[in-house]
Coordinates of C-alpha atoms in Angstrom, one line a residue:
M65 CA 31.6 -11.3 -20.5
M66 CA 28.5 -9.3 -20.3
H67 CA 28.8 -5.6 -19.2
T68 CA 25.6 -4.8 -17.5
M69 CA 25.6 -1.1 -17.3
N70 CA 22.4 -0.7 -15.3
R71 CA 24.3 -2.4 -12.4
F72 CA 27.3 -0.2 -12.9
V73 CA 29.7 -3.1 -13.1
C74 CA 32.8 -3.1 -15.2
N75 CA 34.9 -6.0 -16.4
N76 CA 37.3 -5.5 -13.4
N77 CA 34.4 -6.1 -11.1
K78 CA 34.8 -2.5 -9.7
S79 CA 31.8 -0.7 -8.6
I80 CA 31.3 2.4 -10.7
K81 CA 29.4 4.0 -7.8
R82 CA 32.5 3.5 -5.6
F83 CA 34.7 4.9 -8.3
L84 CA 32.5 8.0 -8.5
S85 CA 32.6 8.6 -4.8
T86 CA 36.3 7.7 -4.1
G87 CA 38.1 8.1 -7.5
K88 CA 39.7 4.7 -7.1
H89 CA 39.8 2.7 -10.3
S90 CA 41.8 0.2 -12.2
Y91 CA 43.4 1.7 -15.3
Q92 CA 43.5 -1.7 -17.0
C93 CA 39.7 -1.8 -17.5
N94 CA 38.7 -1.0 -21.1
C95 CA 34.9 -1.4 -21.0
M96 CA 32.8 1.2 -22.6
F97 CA 32.0 3.1 -19.4
C98 CA 35.5 2.9 -17.9
G99 CA 37.0 4.1 -21.2
V100 CA 35.3 7.4 -20.5
A101 CA 35.9 7.3 -16.8
V102 CA 39.7 6.6 -17.0
K103 CA 40.2 9.4 -19.4
S104 CA 38.4 11.8 -17.1
I105 CA 39.7 10.8 -13.7
T106 CA 42.8 13.0 -13.8
N107 CA 40.7 16.1 -14.3
P108 CA 38.3 16.8 -11.4
S109 CA 36.3 19.2 -13.6
N110 CA 35.3 16.1 -15.6
R111 CA 33.6 14.4 -12.7
L112 CA 30.2 15.8 -13.9
L113 CA 30.9 14.3 -17.3
I114 CA 31.5 10.9 -15.7
N115 CA 28.2 11.1 -13.7
K116 CA 26.3 12.1 -16.9
S117 CA 27.9 9.2 -18.8
A118 CA 26.8 6.8 -16.1
N119 CA 23.2 8.1 -16.3
I120 CA 23.2 7.8 -20.1
K121 CA 24.7 4.4 -20.3
R122 CA 23.0 2.5 -17.5
D123 CA 20.0 1.8 -19.8
F124 CA 22.1 -0.2 -22.2
T125 CA 23.3 -3.8 -22.0
F126 CA 26.3 -4.9 -24.0
S127 CA 26.3 -8.7 -24.7
S128 CA 29.0 -11.1 -25.7
P129 CA 28.9 -12.7 -29.2
D130 CA 27.4 -15.7 -27.6
D131 CA 23.9 -14.3 -27.5
E132 CA 20.8 -15.8 -29.0
D133 CA 21.2 -13.9 -32.4
A134 CA 24.7 -15.1 -33.1
H135 CA 23.7 -18.0 -35.3
H136 CA 22.7 -15.5 -38.0
I137 CA 26.4 -14.5 -38.4
D138 CA 27.7 -17.9 -37.6
K139 CA 26.1 -19.2 -40.8
L140 CA 28.0 -16.6 -42.8
L141 CA 31.3 -17.4 -41.0
D142 CA 30.8 -21.0 -41.9
N143 CA 30.1 -20.1 -45.5
N144 CA 33.3 -18.1 -45.5
K145 CA 35.3 -21.1 -44.2
R146 CA 33.9 -23.3 -47.0
W147 CA 34.7 -20.6 -49.5
V148 CA 38.3 -20.4 -48.3
K149 CA 38.6 -24.2 -48.3
H150 CA 37.2 -24.5 -51.9
N151 CA 39.4 -21.8 -53.3
S152 CA 42.5 -23.1 -51.5
E153 CA 42.0 -26.6 -52.8
N154 CA 41.5 -25.5 -56.3
N155 CA 44.3 -22.9 -56.4
P156 CA 46.9 -23.1 -53.6
D157 CA 48.1 -19.6 -54.6
Y158 CA 44.7 -18.0 -54.5
F159 CA 45.0 -16.0 -51.4
A160 CA 48.7 -15.2 -51.9
K161 CA 47.6 -13.5 -55.2
L162 CA 44.6 -11.9 -53.5
G163 CA 46.9 -10.3 -50.9
Q164 CA 48.8 -8.4 -53.6
P165 CA 47.8 -4.8 -54.5
Q166 CA 44.7 -4.6 -56.7
K167 CA 44.9 -3.7 -60.3
P168 CA 41.4 -4.1 -61.8
Q169 CA 40.7 -3.3 -65.4
Y170 CA 37.1 -2.5 -64.8
L171 CA 35.1 0.0 -62.7
Y172 CA 31.5 -1.1 -62.2
F173 CA 28.6 1.2 -61.2
G174 CA 25.5 -0.9 -60.4
C175 CA 22.3 -1.2 -58.4
S176 CA 22.4 -2.3 -54.8
D177 CA 19.7 -4.9 -55.7
S178 CA 20.7 -8.3 -54.1
R179 CA 19.9 -10.2 -57.3
V180 CA 22.6 -8.4 -59.3
P181 CA 26.0 -9.3 -57.9
A182 CA 28.7 -7.6 -60.0
N183 CA 31.5 -10.2 -60.0
E184 CA 29.2 -13.1 -60.7
I185 CA 27.2 -11.6 -63.6
L186 CA 30.4 -10.4 -65.2
G187 CA 32.2 -13.7 -64.7
L188 CA 35.1 -12.0 -62.9
G189 CA 36.9 -13.0 -59.7
P190 CA 38.1 -10.9 -56.7
G191 CA 40.5 -8.2 -57.7
E192 CA 39.3 -7.9 -61.3
V193 CA 36.6 -5.3 -60.9
F194 CA 36.3 -2.2 -58.7
V195 CA 32.6 -2.0 -57.6
H196 CA 30.3 0.8 -56.5
R197 CA 26.6 0.1 -56.0
N198 CA 23.7 2.2 -54.9
V199 CA 19.9 2.4 -55.3
G200 CA 19.2 2.8 -59.0
N201 CA 22.8 2.6 -60.2
L202 CA 23.1 6.4 -60.3
V203 CA 26.2 8.5 -60.8
P204 CA 25.1 12.1 -60.3
G205 CA 27.5 15.0 -60.5
N206 CA 27.0 16.0 -56.9
D207 CA 27.4 12.6 -55.1
L208 CA 30.8 12.7 -53.5
N209 CA 30.6 9.0 -52.7
A210 CA 30.3 7.9 -56.4
L211 CA 32.7 10.6 -57.6
S212 CA 35.3 9.6 -55.1
V213 CA 35.1 6.0 -56.3
L214 CA 35.3 7.3 -59.9
E215 CA 38.4 9.4 -59.2
F216 CA 40.2 6.7 -57.2
A217 CA 39.5 4.1 -59.9
V218 CA 40.6 6.3 -62.8
D219 CA 43.5 8.2 -61.3
H220 CA 44.9 5.7 -58.9
L221 CA 43.9 2.2 -60.0
G222 CA 44.2 3.1 -63.7
V223 CA 41.0 1.3 -64.9
S224 CA 40.5 1.3 -68.6
D225 CA 36.8 0.5 -68.7
I226 CA 33.9 1.9 -66.8
I227 CA 30.7 -0.1 -66.8
V228 CA 27.3 1.2 -65.7
T229 CA 24.8 -1.7 -65.3
G230 CA 21.1 -1.4 -64.7
H231 CA 18.6 -4.2 -64.5
Y232 CA 15.0 -4.8 -65.5
N233 CA 12.5 -5.2 -62.7
C234 CA 14.3 -2.4 -60.8
G235 CA 12.5 -1.3 -57.7
A236 CA 14.1 2.1 -57.8
V237 CA 12.9 2.8 -61.3
K238 CA 9.4 1.5 -60.5
A239 CA 9.3 3.7 -57.4
A240 CA 10.4 6.8 -59.4
T241 CA 7.4 6.4 -61.7
A242 CA 4.8 6.1 -58.9
T243 CA 2.8 8.8 -57.3
Q244 CA 4.0 8.4 -53.8
D245 CA 6.3 10.0 -51.2
L246 CA 8.9 7.7 -49.8
G247 CA 10.4 10.3 -47.5
M248 CA 14.2 10.9 -47.7
L249 CA 14.5 8.3 -50.5
E250 CA 12.6 10.7 -52.8
N251 CA 15.6 13.0 -52.9
W252 CA 17.5 10.2 -54.5
L253 CA 14.7 8.8 -56.7
R254 CA 14.2 12.3 -58.1
L255 CA 17.3 11.7 -60.2
I256 CA 15.4 8.9 -62.0
R257 CA 12.3 11.1 -62.3
D258 CA 14.6 13.6 -64.0
V259 CA 15.6 11.0 -66.6
Y260 CA 11.9 10.4 -67.2
R261 CA 11.4 14.1 -67.7
L262 CA 14.2 14.3 -70.2
H263 CA 12.7 11.5 -72.3
R264 CA 9.0 12.0 -71.5
D265 CA 7.8 12.6 -75.1
F266 CA 9.3 9.2 -76.1
L267 CA 8.4 7.2 -73.0
D268 CA 4.7 8.4 -72.9
R269 CA 4.2 7.0 -76.4
I270 CA 5.0 3.5 -75.2
P271 CA 1.5 2.0 -74.3
N272 CA 2.7 -1.1 -72.4
E273 CA 3.7 -0.3 -68.8
Q274 CA 6.3 -3.1 -68.7
D275 CA 7.9 -2.0 -71.9
R276 CA 8.0 1.6 -70.7
H277 CA 9.7 0.4 -67.5
R278 CA 12.3 -1.5 -69.4
K279 CA 13.0 1.5 -71.6
L280 CA 13.3 3.8 -68.6
V281 CA 15.8 1.4 -67.1
E282 CA 17.9 1.6 -70.3
L283 CA 17.6 5.4 -70.5
N284 CA 18.7 5.7 -66.9
V285 CA 21.8 3.7 -67.6
I286 CA 22.6 5.8 -70.6
E287 CA 22.2 9.1 -68.7
Q288 CA 24.6 7.8 -66.0
C289 CA 27.1 6.9 -68.7
I290 CA 26.9 10.5 -70.0
N291 CA 27.2 11.9 -66.5
I292 CA 30.5 10.0 -66.2
F293 CA 31.6 11.3 -69.5
K294 CA 31.1 14.9 -68.3
T295 CA 33.4 14.6 -65.3
G296 CA 36.8 16.3 -65.1
V297 CA 38.6 13.1 -64.1
V298 CA 37.4 11.2 -67.1
Q299 CA 38.0 14.1 -69.5
R300 CA 41.5 14.6 -68.1
K301 CA 42.4 11.0 -68.4
R302 CA 41.1 10.7 -72.0
I303 CA 43.2 13.7 -73.0
Q304 CA 46.3 12.3 -71.3
S305 CA 45.9 8.8 -73.0
K306 CA 45.4 10.4 -76.4
K307 CA 48.8 12.0 -76.1
E308 CA 50.6 8.7 -75.5
P309 CA 51.9 7.2 -78.7
G310 CA 50.2 3.9 -79.7
S311 CA 47.8 4.0 -76.8
K312 CA 44.0 3.9 -77.0
V313 CA 41.8 6.6 -75.5
V314 CA 40.7 5.6 -72.0
P315 CA 38.7 5.2 -70.0
R316 CA 36.0 3.7 -72.2
I317 CA 32.5 3.9 -70.8
H318 CA 29.9 1.1 -71.4
G319 CA 26.2 0.8 -70.6
L320 CA 24.8 -2.6 -69.8
V321 CA 21.4 -3.9 -68.6
F322 CA 20.9 -7.1 -66.8
D323 CA 17.8 -9.2 -67.3
T324 CA 17.0 -10.9 -64.0
S325 CA 14.6 -13.3 -65.6
E326 CA 17.2 -14.8 -67.9
G327 CA 20.6 -13.8 -66.4
I328 CA 21.8 -12.2 -69.6
L329 CA 23.7 -8.9 -69.9
H330 CA 22.8 -6.7 -72.9
R331 CA 24.9 -3.9 -74.2
L332 CA 23.3 -0.5 -74.7
D333 CA 24.1 2.0 -77.5
V334 CA 25.2 5.2 -75.8
D335 CA 25.3 8.2 -78.1
Y336 CA 28.2 10.2 -76.8
S337 CA 27.9 12.6 -79.7
R338 CA 25.1 14.2 -77.6
V339 CA 27.8 15.4 -75.2
G340 CA 30.3 16.2 -77.9
S341 CA 27.8 18.6 -79.6
L342 CA 27.7 20.4 -76.2
E343 CA 31.5 20.7 -75.9
A344 CA 31.3 24.4 -75.2
I345 CA 29.2 23.6 -72.1
Y346 CA 30.6 20.4 -70.8
G347 CA 34.1 20.5 -72.0
L348 CA 36.6 21.4 -69.2
Y349 CA 39.7 21.3 -71.4
P350 CA 40.4 22.8 -74.9
S351 CA 41.7 19.4 -76.2
K352 CA 38.4 17.9 -77.2
P353 CA 38.1 15.1 -74.6
F354 CA 34.8 13.9 -76.1
L355 CA 36.2 12.9 -79.4

């Protein structure tokens, strides 16, 4: 049912104006306005707050899901039902297994670009890869969002492989090489500009603009892999796994690039010896985690 706040009507059909003047109100009402009002009624000093709330909220109208824009979401809900039906018919235990705690092998850092869906391009199903995506597939050392994902995946999920995936025709990489100001976004794109600065002598020698773009996409992925390699959580885990008899050193870090024009993933050669040679700077433990 619609709550039309500019009429001061709640879903118990009580006049808010009458409530404000008499203090009488039904405590069973849970509409947005009354949620504030009921909490405040027992304290007379909050009456001013209630009046202010009414003035603020009377310009808003809250509609039911049956409004004219609902079909945009209805289409997605229908898609979901078809997806459930398809998976249930092909595997009756599909959702029983999906309801179990996750134990993915892979952590994926990728771009938010809608053309690069992580599970699909990797050929993995739900529960097989832990995913973090952002503009430009960046993993900077000061981004608490990405670093929280990294720590959770490594320390709590126990992933053995970390994948950073960039893609050609990346809008973020293109924007980072243009002379323009995109406002707040520039604070993020500057991280890609910094990658260009680190490799400028090499990149500026590439005459073809498209080839230069593709190479910057690759170098950006490589730099993010190295950023991950520098983190304490990765160093610590690699040292711990080295001490376990018969086990391999994990997590392993892989750089990939996706070609949107052909759908193929290509592996990149990441030279981690660059980090190892700077062990005195980036090493957080004396046990040589970079080796």
